[in-house]
């Protein structure tokens, strides 16, 4: 069992590893097919936009834009170099830290104008844009403006989607390598900046180009600006007039709209100077984290047993938050889309594989069940809808069978109870609840299970035979009411006892006396004595049999005598007249006390037997010369008969048993059969009354019979 589990677990781990590697490989294929890179670029841009904020108010750059307003006021482009010179002079005078001219000034123009600009440019650190011509040769600033010495390229690397995300630190052409304009400008802000030649820079473009502070060249030329806006800053000069100058789309620019190149350069310059350059994580690290993620997904699946949307939502939100945090703290661009794809593919592969094997397995199961119940046709449908249909038909059948079973159980006389392994009731038919008097607890059955074999439990007046079976998956109990069988058995034993013990002795005496008469010549007196003894024994037998038959009849609940209103006081008085004779023979005095209105509904002949037995016992067991008190009285709704003697009393343990048939207190010498009090109780019960005894050894006994009184009108 244990080794089996181990095998399963290691098998599961192997599966997880296979699914994880497959998920990463499949994601790689999707990447190679070219579906992921565009999404990756979009999510990268979103992350940069969402995770960084550029404060544009205090940045150390300013842009002088030759915009539509300037063109309108000072004429169309290209502008003459002495006008550019005026702008340079003006911003130099305003205290610019350096100037970046995003203007291609390659051709030689008016020599005076060129000279004026050249003179203006020597007063301040400067960098001037260069570009390639159609043949791939550099269009450098003309010799008068310094040629290649202060030149920098003004390119951004345009991605497949037309967005510029990277800038080459240097560009090579015809044996000349020029730094990027933004990099050269950034060095004015941070001279110690060290960047590998040929490196691909990924500026964060923060603050976004559209937030870079700028002035119109018109206001610089007419002097209507505040020099403080330029003082201490690197001043870019470039074109934004409609239809002129270069335009870039950058990730942080207005969505999908190009921005003037000079603004993009200024934005890139700030990012480079502040070392806000995004980094793409090492591909091996990305691969490793993709693998880890795929394994993580498999582990979640192992734990939960199935995938839910919540698990995916957690993974996705987690990844995005991680990526945002990474961009904010280390400017790392996590490939979120690819990682999410790995997660989804990892989950999908697992789900697909498992649902395929579940489909196969459920087919086998369904086939086995269909064959088991003999359904036609027993072949498993190939479609999900067909299987659903087969399952519905099976369900109908199960429900029908269940209903039949329930009806059978409900109609049974035996109680049936089923408990699950935890001892919770799964099923209890009405007979079980009726016999037990509520829902049976398993513990009540098992506690006393080793008492007798088969187990018999007593619940109230009932004796229940309990058959308890351990099913492994729970317990089943069958309860059978054996009270009637028990009563019959008791009656049979009593009858046996009557015949074998009580009748045998008097019959033996009668036989003995008869033999004497037969064998011996007896005198007439002796013959009379023997005959009298035979009559006495026969009378005793007759009484015993009568009492026993009466008891049987009462115990079975049947009595033929008619019930009528009886005055118990009068009945007792009448019986005492007869009983007085027997008492008088033993010098015993009976003291009656008879109250009025002691009327009950009863069979008079039966009440006679009660009085005869109670008073007869008192006389029988009391010493000569004693008194017996017999009281008849009435309380609010009952009539009481009390017979009190001053005889030997009844021991404690005998009190509970004197009403049992054939019970006699051990050591009782006076002749008797032990049936009188049994008959008394049976009669009292039959009339809906009760009988109690108070007795003390050596002091005497008092028997109290209480019967329901008839309402006096
Ligand atoms: P029986 O008197 O024929 O033995 P009963 O059923 O009348 O049978 O009485 C059962 C037993 O109860 C008697 O054998 C006797 O031991 C005891 N008993 C009954 N009545 C008295 C009594 N008044 N005083 C003492 N013992 C009594």
XYZ file of C-alpha atoms and ligand atoms in Angstrom:
740
model
C 0.000 0.000 0.000
C 2.706 2.398 1.107
C 5.010 1.541 -1.796
C 2.019 1.888 -4.116
C 1.410 5.417 -2.865
C 5.064 6.230 -3.328
C 4.899 4.969 -6.874
C 1.838 7.080 -7.555
C 3.497 10.126 -6.123
C 6.702 9.702 -8.126
C 4.583 8.904 -11.208
C 2.667 12.133 -10.566
C 5.925 14.076 -10.248
C 7.175 12.641 -13.524
C 3.904 13.625 -15.205
C 4.159 17.143 -13.777
C 7.716 17.467 -15.093
C 6.703 16.211 -18.546
C 3.730 18.577 -18.711
C 5.924 21.496 -17.564
C 8.646 20.897 -20.166
C 6.009 20.368 -22.870
C 4.285 23.625 -21.893
C 7.545 25.583 -22.158
C 8.407 23.927 -25.482
C 4.948 24.631 -26.906
C 5.178 28.248 -25.805
C 8.574 28.409 -27.567
C 6.914 27.167 -30.760
C 4.183 29.800 -30.423
C 6.935 32.409 -29.992
C 8.794 31.205 -33.062
C 5.565 31.285 -35.057
C 5.604 34.981 -34.279
C 2.366 35.210 -32.260
C 3.909 36.173 -28.961
C 6.457 38.953 -29.758
C 3.822 41.556 -30.768
C 1.879 40.877 -27.584
C 5.071 40.968 -25.561
C 5.908 44.406 -27.047
C 2.434 45.688 -26.200
C 2.520 44.398 -22.625
C 6.075 45.760 -22.215
C 4.868 49.230 -23.290
C 1.909 48.979 -20.935
C 4.148 48.011 -18.047
C 6.480 50.963 -18.714
C 3.530 53.334 -18.922
C 1.886 51.917 -15.824
C 4.888 51.507 -13.583
C 6.876 54.748 -13.961
C 6.039 58.354 -13.594
C 8.111 61.159 -15.015
C 8.060 64.510 -13.333
C 8.539 67.017 -16.132
C 8.599 70.212 -14.087
C 12.292 70.289 -13.063
C 14.005 68.368 -15.850
C 17.438 69.661 -17.011
C 16.469 69.845 -20.695
C 14.409 72.267 -22.773
C 13.413 72.077 -26.430
C 13.276 75.030 -28.824
C 10.760 73.995 -31.446
C 10.703 75.454 -34.927
C 6.961 74.983 -34.950
C 4.065 76.124 -37.142
C 3.913 79.455 -35.296
C 7.603 80.142 -35.989
C 7.305 79.116 -39.646
C 4.259 81.333 -40.023
C 6.072 84.297 -38.542
C 9.608 83.861 -39.955
C 8.985 82.108 -43.254
C 9.125 78.551 -44.548
C 11.869 76.016 -43.976
C 14.705 75.626 -44.498
C 15.720 78.621 -42.463
C 18.879 80.468 -43.168
C 21.803 79.653 -40.868
C 22.070 83.202 -39.524
C 18.527 82.803 -38.111
C 19.623 79.545 -36.481
C 22.704 81.450 -35.270
C 20.393 84.033 -33.640
C 18.558 81.295 -31.808
C 21.884 79.771 -30.643
C 23.162 83.169 -29.511
C 19.961 83.860 -27.671
C 19.874 80.561 -25.790
C 23.600 80.747 -25.072
C 22.998 84.190 -23.610
C 20.190 82.733 -21.510
C 22.740 80.408 -19.890
C 22.099 77.080 -21.627
C 24.461 74.388 -20.377
C 24.839 72.898 -23.876
C 23.022 72.794 -27.186
C 21.851 69.819 -29.249
C 20.910 70.786 -32.763
C 18.521 68.221 -34.234
C 18.983 69.805 -37.649
C 20.893 68.353 -40.617
C 23.339 71.116 -41.558
C 25.371 69.214 -44.168
C 25.357 71.428 -47.230
C 27.364 74.618 -47.447
C 25.064 77.634 -47.773
C 25.665 81.364 -47.596
C 29.240 81.650 -46.271
C 28.409 84.593 -44.001
C 25.460 82.852 -42.513
C 27.503 79.648 -42.044
C 30.206 81.743 -40.427
C 27.733 83.445 -38.099
C 26.406 80.050 -36.937
C 29.922 78.622 -36.572
C 30.868 81.584 -34.359
C 27.744 81.225 -32.290
C 28.420 77.536 -31.762
C 31.938 77.871 -30.376
C 30.694 79.625 -27.237
C 28.855 76.620 -25.850
C 29.238 72.812 -25.816
C 27.329 71.561 -28.799
C 26.246 68.414 -30.617
C 24.787 68.433 -34.119
C 22.623 65.798 -35.785
C 23.953 63.665 -38.623
C 22.201 61.141 -40.855
C 22.957 58.782 -43.713
C 22.372 59.851 -47.273
C 20.753 57.538 -49.851
C 24.094 55.805 -50.463
C 24.691 55.103 -46.804
C 27.307 57.877 -46.431
C 27.138 60.274 -43.480
C 25.461 63.652 -43.943
C 27.716 65.392 -41.424
C 27.571 69.089 -40.433
C 29.509 71.082 -43.035
C 33.167 71.716 -42.394
C 32.494 75.299 -41.300
C 30.312 73.876 -38.496
C 32.913 71.388 -37.343
C 32.254 68.414 -39.627
C 32.302 65.106 -37.735
C 33.790 66.540 -34.551
C 30.499 67.392 -32.790
C 28.242 65.131 -34.866
C 25.832 62.515 -33.494
C 23.330 60.295 -35.233
C 19.635 61.154 -34.838
C 18.173 57.663 -35.348
C 15.908 55.492 -33.297
C 15.546 51.774 -34.120
C 12.078 51.312 -35.549
C 10.421 48.027 -34.466
C 8.258 45.817 -36.681
C 5.223 47.693 -35.394
C 6.729 51.120 -36.260
C 7.482 51.949 -32.631
C 10.947 53.135 -31.573
C 11.959 51.385 -28.383
C 15.720 51.159 -28.782
C 18.456 53.573 -29.775
C 21.864 52.343 -30.906
C 24.539 53.901 -28.691
C 26.710 54.302 -31.819
C 26.159 53.911 -35.528
C 28.842 53.019 -38.012
C 29.042 54.160 -41.632
C 31.921 54.535 -44.065
C 34.529 54.053 -41.377
C 33.021 56.632 -39.049
C 31.186 55.713 -35.839
C 28.923 58.397 -34.362
C 27.215 58.351 -30.946
C 23.453 58.779 -30.667
C 22.282 62.377 -30.340
C 20.491 61.564 -27.049
C 23.588 59.794 -25.678
C 25.858 62.699 -26.647
C 23.397 65.152 -25.085
C 23.139 63.009 -21.942
C 26.932 63.291 -21.551
C 26.502 67.050 -21.174
C 24.379 66.265 -18.111
C 26.491 63.393 -16.849
C 30.019 63.487 -18.276
C 31.095 60.264 -16.485
C 28.417 58.242 -18.305
C 29.951 54.959 -19.502
C 28.131 53.083 -22.245
C 29.493 50.307 -24.410
C 29.933 51.390 -28.043
C 27.358 49.599 -30.164
C 25.058 48.916 -27.187
C 21.327 48.887 -27.754
C 19.837 51.428 -25.372
C 16.214 51.042 -24.251
C 15.397 54.425 -22.742
C 12.340 54.497 -20.610
C 11.220 57.691 -22.467
C 10.231 59.294 -19.181
C 9.088 62.019 -18.835
C 7.138 61.266 -22.021
C 8.135 63.392 -25.040
C 4.853 65.288 -24.946
C 5.680 66.394 -21.380
C 9.168 67.748 -22.118
C 9.184 71.549 -21.612
C 9.552 73.459 -24.896
C 9.576 77.003 -26.314
C 8.642 78.111 -29.777
C 11.604 79.330 -31.823
C 9.394 82.351 -32.582
C 9.459 83.479 -28.933
C 13.228 82.882 -28.737
C 13.726 85.007 -31.871
C 11.485 87.839 -30.681
C 12.849 87.631 -27.145
C 9.439 87.039 -25.560
C 10.567 84.196 -23.270
C 11.890 83.863 -19.803
C 15.665 83.086 -19.948
C 15.250 81.108 -16.720
C 13.496 78.441 -18.752
C 16.795 77.821 -20.549
C 19.440 78.649 -17.941
C 21.499 75.631 -16.845
C 19.668 73.247 -19.158
C 20.672 71.332 -22.264
C 18.733 73.077 -25.041
C 17.564 70.996 -27.981
C 16.720 72.756 -31.233
C 14.531 70.872 -33.693
C 11.581 71.034 -36.031
C 7.951 70.243 -35.295
C 6.305 72.293 -38.027
C 3.685 70.364 -39.990
C 5.219 68.261 -42.771
C 8.805 68.902 -41.691
C 11.303 67.304 -39.332
C 11.364 63.622 -38.303
C 8.614 62.012 -36.239
C 8.878 58.991 -33.893
C 6.347 56.728 -32.253
C 7.687 55.886 -28.777
C 6.079 53.682 -26.086
C 5.349 56.559 -23.729
C 4.217 59.002 -26.406
C 0.583 59.693 -27.223
C -0.986 56.330 -28.101
C -0.015 55.270 -31.640
C 0.698 58.928 -32.609
C 4.197 60.058 -33.652
C 5.967 62.822 -31.718
C 8.560 65.227 -33.133
C 11.943 63.478 -33.134
C 13.586 66.259 -31.122
C 11.155 65.719 -28.251
C 11.779 61.963 -28.362
C 15.582 62.634 -28.272
C 15.164 64.985 -25.315
C 13.040 62.390 -23.502
C 15.621 59.668 -24.281
C 18.437 61.956 -23.105
C 16.827 62.321 -19.690
C 16.319 58.557 -19.381
C 19.954 57.872 -20.353
C 21.365 60.531 -18.028
C 19.307 59.226 -15.135
C 20.245 55.654 -15.959
C 16.636 54.747 -16.610
C 17.426 52.168 -19.243
C 15.170 49.155 -19.470
C 16.785 45.750 -19.445
C 15.501 42.548 -21.025
C 16.150 39.670 -18.649
C 18.660 37.041 -19.629
C 16.872 34.488 -21.867
C 18.103 31.628 -19.673
C 16.561 33.261 -16.638
C 13.329 33.715 -18.561
C 13.418 30.075 -19.600
C 14.094 28.941 -16.036
C 11.287 31.057 -14.636
C 8.916 29.785 -17.335
C 9.798 26.235 -16.325
C 9.321 27.023 -12.639
C 5.976 28.619 -13.364
C 4.842 25.597 -15.387
C 5.864 23.312 -12.510
C 4.078 25.611 -10.051
C 0.910 25.328 -12.103
C 1.187 21.543 -12.043
C 1.653 21.599 -8.273
C -1.447 23.745 -7.830
C -3.291 21.243 -10.013
C -1.993 18.345 -7.924
C -3.162 20.011 -4.740
C -6.543 21.189 -5.875
C -7.442 18.239 -8.067
C -8.828 20.551 -10.753
C -8.173 23.978 -12.146
C -10.418 26.827 -11.380
C -10.450 30.343 -12.698
C -9.411 31.641 -9.299
C -6.073 29.807 -9.575
C -5.443 31.391 -12.969
C -6.524 34.809 -11.857
C -4.104 34.526 -8.936
C -1.219 33.510 -11.189
C -1.967 36.258 -13.728
C -2.410 39.030 -11.203
C 0.708 37.807 -9.402
C 2.778 37.904 -12.586
C 1.588 41.355 -13.599
C 2.283 42.765 -10.129
C 5.704 41.114 -10.181
C 6.458 42.620 -13.579
C 5.318 46.079 -12.495
C 7.452 45.871 -9.373
C 10.418 44.709 -11.472
C 10.053 47.609 -13.892
C 9.778 50.087 -11.057
C 12.731 48.830 -9.068
C 15.190 47.422 -11.570
C 13.755 48.503 -14.940
C 13.585 44.823 -15.866
C 11.078 43.981 -18.599
C 9.588 40.645 -17.571
C 8.075 38.748 -20.547
C 4.654 38.619 -18.897
C 2.719 37.468 -21.964
C 5.027 34.539 -22.576
C 4.921 33.529 -18.926
C 1.137 33.713 -18.860
C 1.072 31.630 -22.026
C 3.284 29.047 -20.324
C 0.864 28.993 -17.376
C -2.183 28.546 -19.586
C -0.522 25.932 -21.786
C 0.749 24.040 -18.743
C -2.767 23.916 -17.302
C -4.412 23.107 -20.618
C -2.050 20.232 -21.377
C -2.728 18.692 -17.994
C -6.492 19.179 -18.202
C -6.620 17.773 -21.710
C -4.545 14.720 -20.828
C -6.556 14.038 -17.701
C -9.919 14.586 -19.301
C -8.933 12.160 -22.074
C -8.028 9.462 -19.587
C -11.150 10.284 -17.507
C -13.238 9.941 -20.687
C -11.723 6.519 -21.375
C -12.115 5.426 -17.754
C -15.702 6.662 -17.545
C -16.425 4.689 -20.719
C -15.192 1.475 -19.056
C -17.171 2.227 -15.905
C -20.320 3.018 -17.835
C -19.968 -0.181 -19.832
C -19.515 -2.226 -16.648
C -22.611 -0.624 -15.057
C -24.726 -1.020 -18.189
C -23.789 -4.685 -18.390
C -24.379 -5.147 -14.673
C -27.938 -3.831 -14.831
C -28.553 -5.669 -18.110
C -29.392 -2.467 -19.991
C -29.972 -2.771 -23.737
C -27.905 -1.842 -25.660
C -24.981 -2.225 -23.268
C -22.481 -0.545 -25.611
C -21.084 2.783 -24.452
C -22.154 5.744 -26.602
C -19.245 7.526 -28.286
C -20.531 11.061 -27.877
C -20.844 13.042 -24.658
C -24.546 13.638 -25.347
C -25.071 9.884 -25.825
C -23.293 9.107 -22.557
C -25.330 11.731 -20.756
C -28.454 10.088 -22.095
C -27.297 6.654 -20.921
C -26.490 8.098 -17.491
C -29.946 9.695 -17.272
C -31.582 6.354 -18.054
C -29.419 4.698 -15.404
C -30.357 7.398 -12.933
C -34.082 6.834 -13.615
C -33.565 3.178 -13.021
C -31.652 3.702 -9.800
C -34.353 6.077 -8.538
C -37.080 3.572 -9.407
C -35.241 0.773 -7.633
C -34.651 3.045 -4.686
C -38.350 3.865 -4.491
C -39.212 0.133 -4.585
C -36.657 -0.552 -1.880
C -38.050 2.233 0.258
C -41.586 0.904 -0.115
C -40.416 -2.572 0.851
C -38.547 -1.228 3.835
C -41.513 0.898 4.870
C -43.830 -2.126 4.768
C -41.505 -4.395 6.749
C -42.312 -5.405 10.330
C -38.611 -5.695 11.067
C -36.639 -2.537 11.730
C -33.731 -1.923 9.329
C -31.021 0.610 10.176
C -27.906 1.456 8.174
C -25.037 3.556 9.522
C -22.025 4.861 7.595
C -18.419 4.419 8.785
C -18.752 7.488 10.989
C -21.799 6.068 12.732
C -24.174 8.512 11.009
C -27.558 7.062 10.113
C -27.912 6.533 6.363
C -31.268 4.806 6.485
C -33.811 3.800 9.134
C -37.177 2.418 8.131
C -40.369 3.392 10.012
C -40.451 0.033 11.833
C -36.980 0.724 13.258
C -38.053 4.086 14.640
C -41.316 2.638 15.981
C -39.629 -0.331 17.692
C -36.700 1.693 19.053
C -38.773 4.737 19.896
C -36.654 7.162 17.853
C -33.501 7.002 15.767
C -31.199 4.249 17.055
C -27.542 5.061 17.796
C -24.947 2.588 16.617
C -23.160 2.864 19.975
C -26.307 1.628 21.760
C -26.154 -1.558 19.681
C -22.427 -2.210 19.924
C -22.143 -1.399 23.634
C -24.269 -4.346 24.629
C -23.364 -6.518 21.675
C -21.521 -9.086 23.765
C -24.390 -9.563 26.234
C -26.328 -12.505 24.856
C -26.164 -14.409 21.613
C -28.221 -13.518 19.619
C -28.304 -9.967 20.980
C -31.583 -9.113 22.706
C -32.163 -5.522 23.859
C -35.032 -4.305 25.998
C -36.650 -1.028 24.916
C -39.565 -0.061 27.181
C -42.098 -2.914 27.131
C -40.448 -4.499 24.073
C -37.794 -7.150 23.701
C -35.877 -6.687 20.451
C -33.647 -9.267 18.791
C -30.859 -7.345 17.074
C -28.802 -8.718 14.200
C -25.816 -6.401 13.729
C -23.536 -6.804 10.705
C -20.298 -4.942 10.075
C -20.352 -4.134 6.357
C -16.892 -2.576 6.312
C -18.370 0.579 4.829
C -20.750 0.874 7.806
C -23.082 -1.230 9.942
C -26.458 -2.809 9.262
C -28.888 -3.732 12.024
C -32.107 -5.737 11.730
C -34.434 -5.292 14.719
C -37.166 -7.857 15.390
C -39.815 -7.510 18.080
C -39.731 -10.791 20.012
C -41.946 -9.633 22.935
C -44.852 -11.893 21.894
C -42.515 -14.876 21.470
C -41.052 -14.152 24.883
C -44.495 -14.011 26.545
C -45.492 -17.250 24.889
C -42.269 -18.868 26.020
C -42.835 -17.625 29.576
C -46.396 -18.989 29.528
C -45.130 -22.323 28.263
C -42.586 -22.493 31.086
C -45.224 -21.546 33.651
C -47.599 -24.191 32.340
C -44.778 -26.713 32.494
C -44.043 -25.704 36.054
C -47.706 -25.955 37.049
C -47.987 -29.444 35.662
C -44.558 -30.714 36.695
C -44.372 -29.229 40.212
C -47.601 -27.818 41.553
C -50.023 -30.433 40.243
C -47.728 -33.367 40.686
C -47.606 -33.284 44.507
C -51.367 -33.155 45.206
C -51.945 -35.754 42.478
C -49.318 -37.995 44.055
C -51.075 -37.565 47.452
C -54.438 -38.402 45.889
C -52.931 -41.461 44.225
C -51.345 -42.511 47.557
C -54.626 -42.098 49.436
C -56.481 -44.047 46.717
C -53.936 -46.840 46.969
C -54.484 -47.012 50.748
C -58.215 -47.362 50.185
C -57.612 -50.093 47.628
C -55.041 -52.126 49.532
C -56.063 -51.935 53.124
C -59.159 -52.885 54.975
C -59.937 -49.555 56.624
C -62.529 -48.835 59.218
C -65.445 -46.637 58.230
C -63.924 -43.705 60.193
C -60.563 -44.158 58.544
C -62.202 -44.409 55.124
C -63.991 -41.116 55.816
C -60.724 -39.451 56.857
C -58.900 -40.631 53.713
C -61.847 -39.567 51.532
C -61.783 -36.133 53.215
C -58.021 -35.864 52.559
C -58.606 -36.799 48.894
C -61.358 -34.160 48.603
C -59.070 -31.528 50.273
C -56.215 -32.230 47.841
C -58.590 -32.303 44.880
C -60.090 -28.973 46.029
C -56.609 -27.456 46.239
C -55.886 -28.725 42.764
C -59.140 -27.331 41.505
C -58.421 -23.911 43.071
C -54.935 -23.833 41.649
C -56.097 -24.731 38.161
C -58.918 -22.157 38.384
C -56.547 -19.412 39.486
C -54.060 -20.365 36.771
C -56.712 -20.339 34.068
C -58.047 -17.006 35.340
C -54.528 -15.617 35.191
C -54.068 -16.867 31.635
C -57.334 -15.331 30.589
C -56.559 -11.978 32.241
C -52.952 -11.971 30.985
C -54.210 -12.421 27.449
C -56.436 -9.382 27.982
C -59.725 -11.359 27.731
C -62.346 -11.655 30.453
C -65.900 -12.645 29.790
C -67.513 -11.159 32.925
C -69.561 -7.974 32.522
C -68.242 -4.708 33.926
C -70.601 -2.800 36.150
C -70.601 -0.079 38.770
C -69.554 -1.706 42.032
C -69.547 -0.238 45.539
C -66.204 -1.568 46.757
C -67.127 -0.875 50.408
C -70.214 -3.022 50.177
C -68.346 -5.768 48.283
C -65.599 -5.854 50.933
C -68.153 -5.969 53.772
C -69.887 -8.944 52.123
C -66.622 -10.852 51.617
C -65.485 -10.148 55.193
C -68.601 -11.905 56.491
C -67.322 -15.087 54.839
C -63.639 -14.520 55.701
C -64.427 -13.748 59.338
C -65.146 -17.446 59.893
C -61.618 -18.495 58.849
C -60.106 -15.642 60.903
C -62.200 -16.494 63.919
C -60.943 -20.098 63.750
C -57.457 -18.691 64.399
C -58.579 -16.099 66.964
C -57.770 -13.317 64.545
C -59.887 -10.185 64.556
C -60.654 -8.299 61.377
C -61.280 -4.581 61.919
C -63.022 -3.069 58.932
C -63.311 0.672 58.201
C -65.601 1.236 55.206
C -66.023 4.705 53.676
C -68.852 5.996 51.487
C -68.985 6.610 47.739
C -66.266 4.089 46.943
C -67.743 3.143 43.592
C -65.669 1.692 40.782
C -66.298 0.190 37.345
C -65.389 -3.472 37.752
C -66.223 -7.136 37.374
C -67.505 -7.971 40.921
C -66.351 -11.609 40.799
C -62.775 -10.480 40.118
C -62.803 -7.932 42.917
C -64.001 -10.749 45.212
C -60.792 -12.617 44.326
C -58.683 -9.563 45.208
C -60.293 -9.196 48.642
C -60.180 -12.949 49.304
C -56.525 -13.214 48.424
C -55.312 -10.126 50.304
C -57.367 -10.780 53.467
C -56.814 -14.555 53.114
C -52.983 -14.008 53.012
C -53.171 -11.667 56.013
C -55.029 -14.330 57.973
C -52.737 -17.075 56.647
C -49.467 -15.365 57.552
C -50.515 -13.688 60.861
C -50.052 -15.273 64.259
C -53.119 -16.343 66.177
C -54.694 -13.624 68.339
C -53.628 -10.716 66.096
C -55.709 -8.090 64.365
C -56.081 -7.281 60.694
C -57.266 -3.857 59.513
C -59.216 -3.576 56.279
C -59.925 0.000 55.099
C -61.939 1.120 52.080
C -61.749 4.884 51.380
C -61.997 7.363 48.569
C -59.693 10.221 47.496
C -60.657 12.736 44.797
C -60.612 10.330 41.859
C -59.549 7.015 43.306
C -60.884 4.333 45.607
C -58.372 2.656 47.940
C -58.459 -0.730 49.623
C -55.827 -1.207 52.344
C -55.267 -4.602 54.018
C -52.836 -4.275 56.939
C -51.615 -7.114 59.100
C -49.094 -7.472 61.963
C -47.608 -10.655 60.647
C -43.977 -11.557 59.778
C -43.556 -8.942 56.970
C -41.885 -9.497 53.621
C -38.119 -9.158 53.106
C -36.854 -6.308 50.864
C -35.808 -8.485 47.930
C -39.129 -10.353 48.018
C -41.214 -7.173 47.651
C -40.525 -6.819 43.942
C -41.215 -10.484 43.246
C -44.252 -11.458 45.321
C -46.467 -10.603 42.341
C -44.588 -13.043 40.059
C -46.325 -16.317 39.365
C -45.207 -19.177 41.613
C -42.982 -16.914 43.688
C -43.022 -17.611 47.392
C -40.751 -15.942 49.936
C -38.083 -18.537 50.748
C -38.750 -20.235 54.077
C -42.522 -19.700 53.971
C -43.968 -22.716 55.689
C -47.673 -22.092 55.257
C -49.025 -24.053 52.289
C -49.592 -22.119 49.066
C -48.887 -22.105 45.326
C -47.561 -18.569 44.845
C -50.339 -17.622 42.454
C -52.676 -15.491 44.658
C -50.839 -12.153 44.483
C -50.088 -12.705 40.767
C -53.842 -12.950 40.199
C -54.435 -9.862 42.400
C -52.055 -7.768 40.341
C -53.420 -9.060 37.053
C -56.972 -8.132 38.173
C -55.888 -4.680 39.394
C -54.013 -4.011 36.151
C -56.945 -5.228 34.104
C -59.128 -2.628 35.897
C -56.607 0.160 35.221
C -55.529 0.422 38.870
C -52.324 -0.195 40.805
C -51.139 -2.081 43.872
C -48.338 -1.199 46.326
C -46.845 -2.895 49.403
C -45.318 -1.448 52.538
C -43.761 -4.088 54.715
C -41.292 -4.433 57.535
C -39.897 -7.690 58.875
C -41.460 -8.514 62.256
C -43.839 -5.535 62.092
C -46.283 -6.450 59.342
C -47.400 -5.706 55.807
C -49.883 -3.324 54.215
C -51.214 -3.947 50.677
C -52.874 -0.901 49.033
C -55.046 -1.335 45.943
C -56.057 1.881 44.121
C -58.752 1.831 41.428
C -60.200 4.681 39.332
C -63.336 5.967 41.078
C -66.625 6.599 39.282
C -67.397 10.337 39.140
C -70.160 11.108 41.641
C -73.023 13.049 40.064
P -49.274 -18.100 48.386
O -49.808 -17.307 49.526
O -50.204 -19.081 47.866
O -47.918 -18.621 48.632
P -49.300 -15.528 47.107
O -49.087 -15.147 45.727
O -50.571 -15.128 47.715
O -49.097 -17.083 47.208
O -48.163 -14.930 48.017
C -46.838 -15.035 47.556
C -45.885 -15.037 48.739
O -45.877 -13.749 49.355
C -46.295 -15.924 49.854
O -45.772 -17.259 49.633
C -45.693 -15.289 51.071
O -44.344 -15.707 51.186
C -45.720 -13.841 50.735
N -46.859 -13.150 51.365
C -48.052 -12.865 50.795
N -48.837 -12.162 51.632
C -48.150 -12.024 52.789
C -48.432 -11.388 54.047
N -49.609 -10.801 54.298
N -47.457 -11.434 55.002
C -46.268 -12.034 54.755
N -45.938 -12.644 53.597
C -46.891 -12.632 52.615
